[in-house]
Tab-separated table of C-alpha atoms in Angstrom:
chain	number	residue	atom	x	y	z
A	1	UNK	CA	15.497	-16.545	7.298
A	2	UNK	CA	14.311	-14.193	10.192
A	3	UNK	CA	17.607	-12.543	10.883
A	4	UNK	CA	18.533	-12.740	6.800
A	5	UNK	CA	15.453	-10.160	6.652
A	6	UNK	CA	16.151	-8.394	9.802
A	7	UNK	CA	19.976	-7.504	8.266
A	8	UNK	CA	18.213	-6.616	5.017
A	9	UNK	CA	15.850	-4.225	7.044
A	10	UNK	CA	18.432	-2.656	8.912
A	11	UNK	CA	21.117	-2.028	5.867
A	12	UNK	CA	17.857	-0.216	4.045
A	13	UNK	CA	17.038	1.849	6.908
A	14	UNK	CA	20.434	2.680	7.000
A	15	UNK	CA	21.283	4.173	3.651
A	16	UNK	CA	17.761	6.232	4.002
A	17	UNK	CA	18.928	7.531	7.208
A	18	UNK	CA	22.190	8.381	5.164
A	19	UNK	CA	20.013	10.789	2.743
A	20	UNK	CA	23.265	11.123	1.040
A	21	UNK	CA	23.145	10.615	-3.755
A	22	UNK	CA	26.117	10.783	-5.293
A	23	UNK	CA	26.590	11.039	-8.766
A	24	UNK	CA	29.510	9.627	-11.070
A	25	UNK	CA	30.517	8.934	-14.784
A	26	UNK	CA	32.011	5.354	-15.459
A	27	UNK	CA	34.859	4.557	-17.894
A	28	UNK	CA	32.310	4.190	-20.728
A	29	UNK	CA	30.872	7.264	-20.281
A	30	UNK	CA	27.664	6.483	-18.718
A	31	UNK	CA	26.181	8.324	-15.717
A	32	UNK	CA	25.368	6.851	-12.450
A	33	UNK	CA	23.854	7.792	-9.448
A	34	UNK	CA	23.748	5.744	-5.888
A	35	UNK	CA	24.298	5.976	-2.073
A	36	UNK	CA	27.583	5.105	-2.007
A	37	UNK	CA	30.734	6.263	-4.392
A	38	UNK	CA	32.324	4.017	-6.489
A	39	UNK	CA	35.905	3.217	-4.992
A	40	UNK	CA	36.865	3.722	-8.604
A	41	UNK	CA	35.297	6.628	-9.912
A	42	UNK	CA	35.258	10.427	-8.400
A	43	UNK	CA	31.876	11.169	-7.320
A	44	UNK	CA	29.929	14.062	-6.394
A	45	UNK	CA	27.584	14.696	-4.066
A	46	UNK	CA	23.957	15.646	-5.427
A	47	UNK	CA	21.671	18.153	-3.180
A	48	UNK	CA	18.352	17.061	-3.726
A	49	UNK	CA	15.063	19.150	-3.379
A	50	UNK	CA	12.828	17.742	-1.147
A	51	UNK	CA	9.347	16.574	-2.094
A	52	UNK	CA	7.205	19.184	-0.504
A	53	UNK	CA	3.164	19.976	0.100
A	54	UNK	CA	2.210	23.491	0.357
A	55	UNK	CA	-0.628	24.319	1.856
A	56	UNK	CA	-3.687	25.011	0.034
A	57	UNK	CA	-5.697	27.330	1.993
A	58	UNK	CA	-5.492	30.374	1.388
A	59	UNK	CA	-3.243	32.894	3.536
A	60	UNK	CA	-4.913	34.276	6.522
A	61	UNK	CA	-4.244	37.573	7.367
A	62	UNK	CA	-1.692	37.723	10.365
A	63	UNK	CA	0.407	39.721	12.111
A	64	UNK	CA	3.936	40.104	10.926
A	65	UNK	CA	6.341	37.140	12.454
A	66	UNK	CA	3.476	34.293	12.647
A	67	UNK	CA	4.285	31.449	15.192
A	68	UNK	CA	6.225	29.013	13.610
A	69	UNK	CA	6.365	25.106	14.879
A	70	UNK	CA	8.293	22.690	14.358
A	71	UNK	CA	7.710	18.957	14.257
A	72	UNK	CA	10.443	16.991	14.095
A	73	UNK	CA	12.843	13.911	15.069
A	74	UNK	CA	16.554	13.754	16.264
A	75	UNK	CA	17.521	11.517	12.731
A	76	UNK	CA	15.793	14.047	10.323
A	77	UNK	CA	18.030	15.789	7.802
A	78	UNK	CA	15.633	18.038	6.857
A	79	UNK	CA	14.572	18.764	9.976
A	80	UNK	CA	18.059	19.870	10.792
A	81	UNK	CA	17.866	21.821	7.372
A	82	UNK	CA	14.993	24.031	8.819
A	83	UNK	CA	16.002	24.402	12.600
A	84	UNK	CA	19.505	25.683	10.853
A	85	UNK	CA	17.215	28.147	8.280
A	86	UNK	CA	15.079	29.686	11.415
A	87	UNK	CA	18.039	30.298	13.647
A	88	UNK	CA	20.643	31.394	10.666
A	89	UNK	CA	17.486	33.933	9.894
A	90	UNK	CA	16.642	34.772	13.595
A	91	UNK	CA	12.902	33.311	13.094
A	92	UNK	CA	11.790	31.913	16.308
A	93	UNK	CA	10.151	28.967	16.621
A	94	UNK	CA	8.778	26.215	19.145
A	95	UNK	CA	10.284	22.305	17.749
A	96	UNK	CA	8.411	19.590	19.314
A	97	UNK	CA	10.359	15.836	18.589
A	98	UNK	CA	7.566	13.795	17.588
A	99	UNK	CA	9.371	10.574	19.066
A	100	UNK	CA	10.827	11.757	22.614
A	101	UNK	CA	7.740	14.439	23.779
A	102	UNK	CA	4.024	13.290	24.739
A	103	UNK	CA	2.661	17.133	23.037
A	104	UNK	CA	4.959	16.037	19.533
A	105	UNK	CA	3.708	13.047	19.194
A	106	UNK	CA	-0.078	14.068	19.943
A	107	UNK	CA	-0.203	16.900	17.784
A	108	UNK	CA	1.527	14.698	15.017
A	109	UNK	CA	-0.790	12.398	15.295
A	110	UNK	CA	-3.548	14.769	15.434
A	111	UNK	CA	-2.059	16.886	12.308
A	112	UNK	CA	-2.185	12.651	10.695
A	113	UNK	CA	1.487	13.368	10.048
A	114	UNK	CA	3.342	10.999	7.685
A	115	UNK	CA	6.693	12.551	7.680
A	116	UNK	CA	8.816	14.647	9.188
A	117	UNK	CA	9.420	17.959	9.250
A	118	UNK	CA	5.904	19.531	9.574
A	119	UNK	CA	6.032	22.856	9.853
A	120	UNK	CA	3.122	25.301	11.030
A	121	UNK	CA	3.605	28.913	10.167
A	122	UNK	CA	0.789	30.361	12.026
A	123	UNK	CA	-2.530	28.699	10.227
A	124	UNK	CA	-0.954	27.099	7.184
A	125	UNK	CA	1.225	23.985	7.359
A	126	UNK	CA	4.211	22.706	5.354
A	127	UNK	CA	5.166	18.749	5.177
A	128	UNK	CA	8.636	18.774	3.911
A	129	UNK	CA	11.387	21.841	4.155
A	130	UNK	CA	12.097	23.796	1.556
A	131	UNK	CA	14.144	27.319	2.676
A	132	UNK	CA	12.333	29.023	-0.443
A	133	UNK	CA	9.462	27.853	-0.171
A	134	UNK	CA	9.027	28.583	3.608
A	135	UNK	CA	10.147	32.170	3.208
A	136	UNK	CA	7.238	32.803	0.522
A	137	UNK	CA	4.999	31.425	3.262
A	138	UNK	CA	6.758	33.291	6.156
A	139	UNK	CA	7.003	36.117	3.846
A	140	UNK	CA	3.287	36.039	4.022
A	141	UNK	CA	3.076	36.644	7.624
């Protein structure tokens, strides 16, 4: 029974560490959407937007090019998302991995961080990455 729901643990934390929906029609015309393709069907991939929390202070006023850190983990696909967005973008930043550095995971746990990425662009914090939505707040800056 122990290893039955050890396997089952692993297989979930698997497919959310794949962070991968694809989306497919069957033969009766009925739309689907999972983790994994169909052997039968053609799927597509889906690009979802991520679930994010803007801050609701209000701006402060700050110089141009506010410090921007990152909190983050090796296995994060959005966290990827965002380190690609600063450099593509030439925004520099500081990344701390919340798992592998003694500051990252103080300062998560002192921001009571749920999720990764959190990102701090000079006093206001984003959970989540959204390129949009972190060049409004950027933008800001």
């Amino acid at each position: 029974m122990r290893s039955l729901l050890l396997t089952l643990l692993l297989a979930l934390s698997a497919t959310v560490l794949a962070g991968e929906i694809h989306r497919w029609t069957d033969s009766q015309g009925r739309v689907h959407y999972g983790d994994r393709p169909p052997g039968t069907a053609a799927a597509q991939p889906l690009e979802l937007q991520p679930n994010v929390i803007e801050s609701v202070r209000p701006a402060p006023a700050a110089a141009p090019g506010a410090e921007v850190v990152l909190y983050s983990t090796q296995r994060c696909g959005f966290c990827r998302k965002a380190r690609a967005h600063f450099r593509a973008r030439g925004i520099p930043f500081t990344e701390y991995d919340v798992e592998t550095t003694e500051r990252g995971a103080r300062d998560f746990q002192r921001l009571g961080g749920r999720g990764v990425p959190i990102i701090l662009i000079g006093d206001e914090r984003m959970d989540g990455f959204s390129a949009p939505l972190f060049d409004r707040l950027y933008g800001r800056h």
